[in-house]
């Protein structure tokens, strides 16, 4: 019985031929992503901004009456609400800053939530309150800082590990690939307005792990081939290494995508953002391993002799015969 092969043997795709155009496209996308994050901003969850978030679904309406709600809630005296649609058009989240003094007296926040939900139910008979989340401003700042540290330290640890295992050029390439992957994922959330909470931070950390795994597989094959083919031009050696690991990369990615697509289509709304982040991460992680992490070794002028051990006389004869010299 023959095993299924998604990639034929002796595949020879010239990936590195397009390294410059793809690098330019990636840098443009990264700049656009950061531009959106800095101008439009992320739809931060209560985890990060503090306050209360009330999730409401209008069961008999095709679309939530956002304008009416903004006016009605604004009249209650708790400040201007931030109302955004998420999921379906009839699902919204209402975010409110905590009332003054709520840090010392938690009952004030509970009273605000009860007042707002009661008003919504009174004015909209089909409104269903899906949940009320509350986080203090102090806790939210601590969570935001901890999340930022987790992402930064994870990326630096990854770069240091690859530096020690390979060479410093490999560490720089892996770090750039991770920054690329995280940046494009942040850009997705800035464009779509999906809520960015601690679940998404967990997704980004998962993405860092996946991208690292894929990059190390490619780098390990590059190192092996640098020992075998010391006179092979670096672009050809990188193409050879990527092609040799292509079957493993595709099988791993497809296995994960089958599950993720099922979760996107059939899973609950509460994990939609988490699943969407990892799904995008599979694509950008695979792409960055090929077009970000590998080509940068050419520009950083990695030394092919760094991984060449001392040869015995027999090994030297075998190498000369293999290289046809």
Short mmCIF file of C-alpha atoms in Angstrom, two decimals:
data_model
loop_
_atom_site.label_atom_id
_atom_site.label_comp_id
_atom_site.label_asym_id
_atom_site.label_seq_id
_atom_site.Cartn_x
_atom_site.Cartn_y
_atom_site.Cartn_z
CA UNK A 1 0.00 0.00 0.00
CA UNK A 2 1.47 3.32 -1.11
CA UNK A 3 1.56 6.19 1.33
CA UNK A 4 -0.12 9.44 0.31
CA UNK A 5 2.46 11.98 -0.85
CA UNK A 6 1.29 15.56 -1.00
CA UNK A 7 4.67 16.67 -2.34
CA UNK A 8 6.43 14.59 -5.05
CA UNK A 9 9.94 13.31 -4.49
CA UNK A 10 12.79 15.48 -5.79
CA UNK A 11 10.66 18.63 -5.73
CA UNK A 12 12.70 21.58 -6.97
CA UNK A 13 10.77 24.80 -6.49
CA UNK A 14 12.91 27.94 -6.71
CA UNK A 15 11.50 29.70 -3.64
CA UNK A 16 14.46 32.03 -3.17
CA UNK A 17 14.10 33.36 -6.71
CA UNK A 18 11.32 35.62 -5.44
CA UNK A 19 12.87 36.51 -2.09
CA UNK A 20 13.25 40.25 -2.78
CA UNK A 21 9.64 40.89 -4.00
CA UNK A 22 8.22 38.87 -1.10
CA UNK A 23 10.40 40.71 1.41
CA UNK A 24 9.18 44.04 0.04
CA UNK A 25 5.54 42.90 0.23
CA UNK A 26 6.03 41.65 3.79
CA UNK A 27 7.63 44.90 4.95
CA UNK A 28 4.76 46.88 3.39
CA UNK A 29 2.20 44.66 5.16
CA UNK A 30 4.06 45.03 8.46
CA UNK A 31 4.14 48.82 8.10
CA UNK A 32 0.43 48.86 7.23
CA UNK A 33 -0.37 46.65 10.22
CA UNK A 34 1.46 48.89 12.66
CA UNK A 35 -0.12 51.93 11.02
CA UNK A 36 -3.59 50.47 11.63
CA UNK A 37 -2.73 49.48 15.20
CA UNK A 38 -1.45 52.99 16.00
CA UNK A 39 -4.22 54.92 14.21
CA UNK A 40 -7.33 52.76 14.35
CA UNK A 41 -6.26 50.85 17.41
CA UNK A 42 -7.23 47.44 18.71
CA UNK A 43 -10.66 46.61 20.09
CA UNK A 44 -9.25 45.93 23.54
CA UNK A 45 -11.28 43.75 25.84
CA UNK A 46 -12.11 44.55 29.43
CA UNK A 47 -9.01 42.56 30.39
CA UNK A 48 -6.84 45.43 29.18
CA UNK A 49 -8.82 48.64 29.51
CA UNK A 50 -10.70 48.10 32.76
CA UNK A 51 -14.40 48.77 33.19
CA UNK A 52 -17.43 46.72 32.34
CA UNK A 53 -18.46 45.04 29.14
CA UNK A 54 -22.05 43.94 28.59
CA UNK A 55 -22.71 41.50 25.75
CA UNK A 56 -26.18 41.64 24.23
CA UNK A 57 -27.93 39.68 21.48
CA UNK A 58 -31.15 40.89 19.84
CA UNK A 59 -32.86 37.59 19.13
CA UNK A 60 -35.66 38.80 16.84
CA UNK A 61 -33.69 41.48 15.00
CA UNK A 62 -31.46 41.05 11.98
CA UNK A 63 -29.27 43.92 13.15
CA UNK A 64 -28.65 45.49 16.54
CA UNK A 65 -29.96 49.08 16.96
CA UNK A 66 -26.57 50.56 17.77
CA UNK A 67 -27.61 54.19 17.35
CA UNK A 68 -30.63 53.86 19.65
CA UNK A 69 -28.62 52.00 22.27
CA UNK A 70 -25.86 54.60 22.28
CA UNK A 71 -28.41 57.34 22.91
CA UNK A 72 -30.36 55.36 25.54
CA UNK A 73 -27.33 54.25 27.55
CA UNK A 74 -25.75 57.69 27.28
CA UNK A 75 -28.77 59.22 29.03
CA UNK A 76 -28.24 57.07 32.12
CA UNK A 77 -25.43 59.31 33.34
CA UNK A 78 -22.54 56.84 33.27
CA UNK A 79 -20.72 58.42 30.37
CA UNK A 80 -20.54 57.72 26.65
CA UNK A 81 -20.74 53.98 25.89
CA UNK A 82 -18.49 52.24 23.37
CA UNK A 83 -20.74 49.95 21.35
CA UNK A 84 -19.36 47.56 18.80
CA UNK A 85 -20.73 44.68 16.81
CA UNK A 86 -19.00 41.32 17.10
CA UNK A 87 -19.89 38.00 15.53
CA UNK A 88 -23.31 38.38 13.93
CA UNK A 89 -24.92 41.77 13.10
CA UNK A 90 -27.39 41.37 15.96
CA UNK A 91 -24.67 40.80 18.57
CA UNK A 92 -23.02 43.76 20.31
CA UNK A 93 -20.74 44.58 23.18
CA UNK A 94 -21.24 47.69 25.32
CA UNK A 95 -18.13 48.88 27.11
CA UNK A 96 -18.34 51.36 29.95
CA UNK A 97 -15.69 52.91 32.13
CA UNK A 98 -16.05 52.08 35.78
CA UNK A 99 -17.95 54.77 37.71
CA UNK A 100 -15.95 57.05 39.95
CA UNK A 101 -15.21 55.42 43.26
CA UNK A 102 -15.76 51.88 41.98
CA UNK A 103 -12.19 50.99 42.89
CA UNK A 104 -13.03 51.47 46.57
CA UNK A 105 -16.66 50.35 46.42
CA UNK A 106 -17.38 47.43 44.06
CA UNK A 107 -21.14 47.86 44.56
CA UNK A 108 -21.06 50.97 42.35
CA UNK A 109 -19.95 48.91 39.34
CA UNK A 110 -22.61 46.28 40.00
CA UNK A 111 -25.25 48.98 40.26
CA UNK A 112 -24.19 50.46 36.91
CA UNK A 113 -24.41 47.06 35.23
CA UNK A 114 -27.87 46.38 36.67
CA UNK A 115 -29.11 49.80 35.62
CA UNK A 116 -27.86 49.45 32.04
CA UNK A 117 -29.14 45.88 31.54
CA UNK A 118 -32.53 46.76 33.02
CA UNK A 119 -32.83 49.76 30.68
CA UNK A 120 -31.92 47.66 27.64
CA UNK A 121 -34.50 44.98 28.52
CA UNK A 122 -37.17 47.63 29.10
CA UNK A 123 -36.63 49.32 25.74
CA UNK A 124 -35.92 46.17 23.70
CA UNK A 125 -38.05 43.13 24.45
CA UNK A 126 -35.94 40.79 22.32
CA UNK A 127 -32.66 41.71 24.05
CA UNK A 128 -30.81 38.84 25.67
CA UNK A 129 -27.98 39.65 28.07
CA UNK A 130 -25.18 37.20 27.28
CA UNK A 131 -22.82 38.30 30.01
CA UNK A 132 -21.32 41.11 32.09
CA UNK A 133 -17.55 41.27 32.63
CA UNK A 134 -15.87 43.63 35.06
CA UNK A 135 -12.16 44.39 35.58
CA UNK A 136 -10.65 47.18 37.64
CA UNK A 137 -8.37 49.69 35.97
CA UNK A 138 -5.38 48.65 38.11
CA UNK A 139 -5.81 44.98 37.28
CA UNK A 140 -6.25 45.70 33.57
CA UNK A 141 -2.99 47.67 33.42
CA UNK A 142 -1.15 44.85 35.16
CA UNK A 143 -2.64 42.32 32.73
CA UNK A 144 -1.66 44.44 29.73
CA UNK A 145 1.91 44.86 30.95
CA UNK A 146 2.24 41.17 31.79
CA UNK A 147 0.94 40.22 28.32
CA UNK A 148 3.44 42.56 26.66
CA UNK A 149 6.29 41.11 28.72
CA UNK A 150 5.22 37.54 27.91
CA UNK A 151 5.32 38.20 24.16
CA UNK A 152 8.61 40.09 24.30
CA UNK A 153 10.41 37.62 26.54
CA UNK A 154 9.15 34.64 24.53
CA UNK A 155 10.50 36.16 21.31
CA UNK A 156 13.87 37.03 22.85
CA UNK A 157 14.20 33.57 24.42
CA UNK A 158 13.51 32.00 21.05
CA UNK A 159 16.17 34.14 19.36
CA UNK A 160 18.72 33.32 22.10
CA UNK A 161 18.00 29.59 21.84
CA UNK A 162 18.50 29.55 18.06
CA UNK A 163 21.62 31.69 18.40
CA UNK A 164 23.15 29.15 20.78
CA UNK A 165 22.05 26.15 18.72
CA UNK A 166 23.09 27.55 15.34
CA UNK A 167 24.74 30.96 14.72
CA UNK A 168 23.75 34.55 15.50
CA UNK A 169 22.48 35.05 11.93
CA UNK A 170 19.95 32.28 12.49
CA UNK A 171 18.79 33.93 15.71
CA UNK A 172 18.24 37.25 13.93
CA UNK A 173 16.34 35.50 11.15
CA UNK A 174 14.07 33.64 13.58
CA UNK A 175 13.39 36.82 15.59
CA UNK A 176 12.50 38.75 12.43
CA UNK A 177 10.15 35.96 11.36
CA UNK A 178 8.40 36.03 14.76
CA UNK A 179 8.01 39.82 14.66
CA UNK A 180 6.58 39.46 11.14
CA UNK A 181 4.03 36.83 12.25
CA UNK A 182 2.88 38.68 15.36
CA UNK A 183 2.67 42.00 13.48
CA UNK A 184 0.43 40.63 10.72
CA UNK A 185 -1.81 38.98 13.30
CA UNK A 186 -2.18 42.30 15.14
CA UNK A 187 -2.99 43.88 11.78
CA UNK A 188 -5.83 41.38 11.31
CA UNK A 189 -7.39 42.43 14.62
CA UNK A 190 -6.95 46.12 13.82
CA UNK A 191 -8.68 45.69 10.44
CA UNK A 192 -11.56 43.49 11.58
CA UNK A 193 -12.19 45.09 14.96
CA UNK A 194 -12.35 41.69 16.65
CA UNK A 195 -11.93 41.89 20.39
CA UNK A 196 -8.35 41.65 21.61
CA UNK A 197 -8.20 40.05 25.05
CA UNK A 198 -6.08 37.60 27.01
CA UNK A 199 -7.30 34.73 24.81
CA UNK A 200 -5.64 36.42 21.84
CA UNK A 201 -2.41 36.84 23.80
CA UNK A 202 -2.50 33.08 24.37
CA UNK A 203 -3.04 32.64 20.62
CA UNK A 204 -0.01 34.82 19.86
CA UNK A 205 2.16 32.79 22.21
CA UNK A 206 0.91 29.63 20.50
CA UNK A 207 1.74 31.21 17.15
CA UNK A 208 5.28 31.99 18.34
CA UNK A 209 5.73 28.34 19.29
CA UNK A 210 4.41 27.07 15.95
CA UNK A 211 6.49 29.48 13.90
CA UNK A 212 9.59 28.60 15.94
CA UNK A 213 9.04 24.89 15.36
CA UNK A 214 8.65 25.35 11.61
CA UNK A 215 11.68 27.64 11.41
CA UNK A 216 13.92 25.25 13.36
CA UNK A 217 12.99 22.37 11.06
CA UNK A 218 14.10 24.43 8.04
CA UNK A 219 17.21 25.74 9.81
CA UNK A 220 18.24 22.25 10.90
CA UNK A 221 18.08 21.03 7.31
CA UNK A 222 20.04 24.09 6.16
CA UNK A 223 22.75 23.29 8.69
CA UNK A 224 22.94 19.66 7.54
CA UNK A 225 23.20 20.71 3.90
CA UNK A 226 25.89 23.28 4.70
CA UNK A 227 27.99 20.41 6.00
CA UNK A 228 27.35 18.32 2.88
CA UNK A 229 27.56 20.92 0.12
CA UNK A 230 30.13 23.49 1.18
CA UNK A 231 30.67 24.78 -2.37
CA UNK A 232 27.00 25.07 -3.28
CA UNK A 233 25.83 28.71 -3.67
CA UNK A 234 23.75 29.78 -0.69
CA UNK A 235 20.50 30.50 -2.65
CA UNK A 236 20.61 27.01 -4.17
CA UNK A 237 21.35 25.43 -0.79
CA UNK A 238 18.43 27.25 0.82
CA UNK A 239 16.09 26.18 -1.98
CA UNK A 240 17.26 22.59 -1.56
CA UNK A 241 16.67 22.70 2.20
CA UNK A 242 13.18 24.22 1.91
CA UNK A 243 12.18 21.67 -0.74
CA UNK A 244 13.43 18.79 1.40
CA UNK A 245 11.27 19.93 4.34
CA UNK A 246 8.27 20.94 2.23
CA UNK A 247 6.37 17.68 2.67
CA UNK A 248 6.64 17.86 6.45
CA UNK A 249 5.57 21.50 6.46
CA UNK A 250 2.48 20.92 4.32
CA UNK A 251 1.33 17.84 6.25
CA UNK A 252 1.71 19.62 9.61
CA UNK A 253 -0.08 22.75 8.41
CA UNK A 254 -2.97 20.85 6.81
CA UNK A 255 -3.46 18.71 9.92
CA UNK A 256 -3.86 21.82 12.05
CA UNK A 257 -5.98 23.68 9.50
CA UNK A 258 -8.54 20.87 9.33
CA UNK A 259 -9.22 21.29 13.05
CA UNK A 260 -9.05 25.08 13.00
CA UNK A 261 -11.46 25.47 10.08
CA UNK A 262 -13.93 23.20 11.88
CA UNK A 263 -13.65 25.40 14.98
CA UNK A 264 -14.10 28.56 12.90
CA UNK A 265 -17.28 27.24 11.29
CA UNK A 266 -18.80 25.25 14.14
CA UNK A 267 -17.12 26.46 17.32
CA UNK A 268 -18.65 28.88 19.84
CA UNK A 269 -18.26 32.62 19.35
CA UNK A 270 -16.21 32.96 22.52
CA UNK A 271 -13.19 31.23 20.87
CA UNK A 272 -13.66 32.70 17.38
CA UNK A 273 -10.94 35.33 17.80
CA UNK A 274 -8.53 32.80 19.31
CA UNK A 275 -9.14 30.38 16.43
CA UNK A 276 -8.90 33.10 13.77
CA UNK A 277 -5.54 34.26 15.17
CA UNK A 278 -4.03 30.76 15.10
CA UNK A 279 -5.48 30.05 11.63
CA UNK A 280 -3.82 33.15 10.21
CA UNK A 281 -0.70 32.21 12.16
CA UNK A 282 -0.46 28.86 10.36
CA UNK A 283 -0.29 30.66 6.99
CA UNK A 284 2.05 33.47 8.01
CA UNK A 285 4.22 31.13 10.10
CA UNK A 286 4.75 28.78 7.18
CA UNK A 287 5.34 31.69 4.80
CA UNK A 288 7.84 33.39 7.12
CA UNK A 289 9.86 30.19 7.59
CA UNK A 290 10.42 30.10 3.83
CA UNK A 291 10.54 33.75 2.77
CA UNK A 292 11.63 35.58 5.94
CA UNK A 293 13.85 33.30 8.02
CA UNK A 294 15.72 31.61 5.14
CA UNK A 295 16.62 34.51 2.77
CA UNK A 296 17.93 36.70 5.59
CA UNK A 297 20.84 34.24 5.97
CA UNK A 298 22.08 35.35 2.54
CA UNK A 299 22.05 39.03 3.44
CA UNK A 300 23.62 38.42 6.85
CA UNK A 301 26.40 36.43 5.12
CA UNK A 302 26.28 33.31 7.25
CA UNK A 303 29.56 31.38 7.11
CA UNK A 304 29.05 27.92 5.56
CA UNK A 305 32.15 26.63 7.36
CA UNK A 306 30.64 27.32 10.79
CA UNK A 307 29.07 23.87 10.89
CA UNK A 308 31.85 21.89 9.22
CA UNK A 309 33.55 19.52 11.69
CA UNK A 310 37.15 18.38 11.38
CA UNK A 311 37.35 15.84 8.57
CA UNK A 312 39.05 12.51 8.67
CA UNK A 313 40.99 11.40 5.60
CA UNK A 314 38.16 9.05 4.60
CA UNK A 315 35.50 11.74 5.03
CA UNK A 316 37.60 14.10 2.89
CA UNK A 317 37.79 11.53 0.09
CA UNK A 318 34.03 10.95 0.25
CA UNK A 319 33.34 14.70 0.16
CA UNK A 320 35.63 15.22 -2.85
CA UNK A 321 33.95 12.35 -4.68
CA UNK A 322 30.49 13.70 -3.81
CA UNK A 323 31.31 17.22 -4.96
CA UNK A 324 32.89 15.92 -8.14
CA UNK A 325 36.21 17.70 -7.59
#
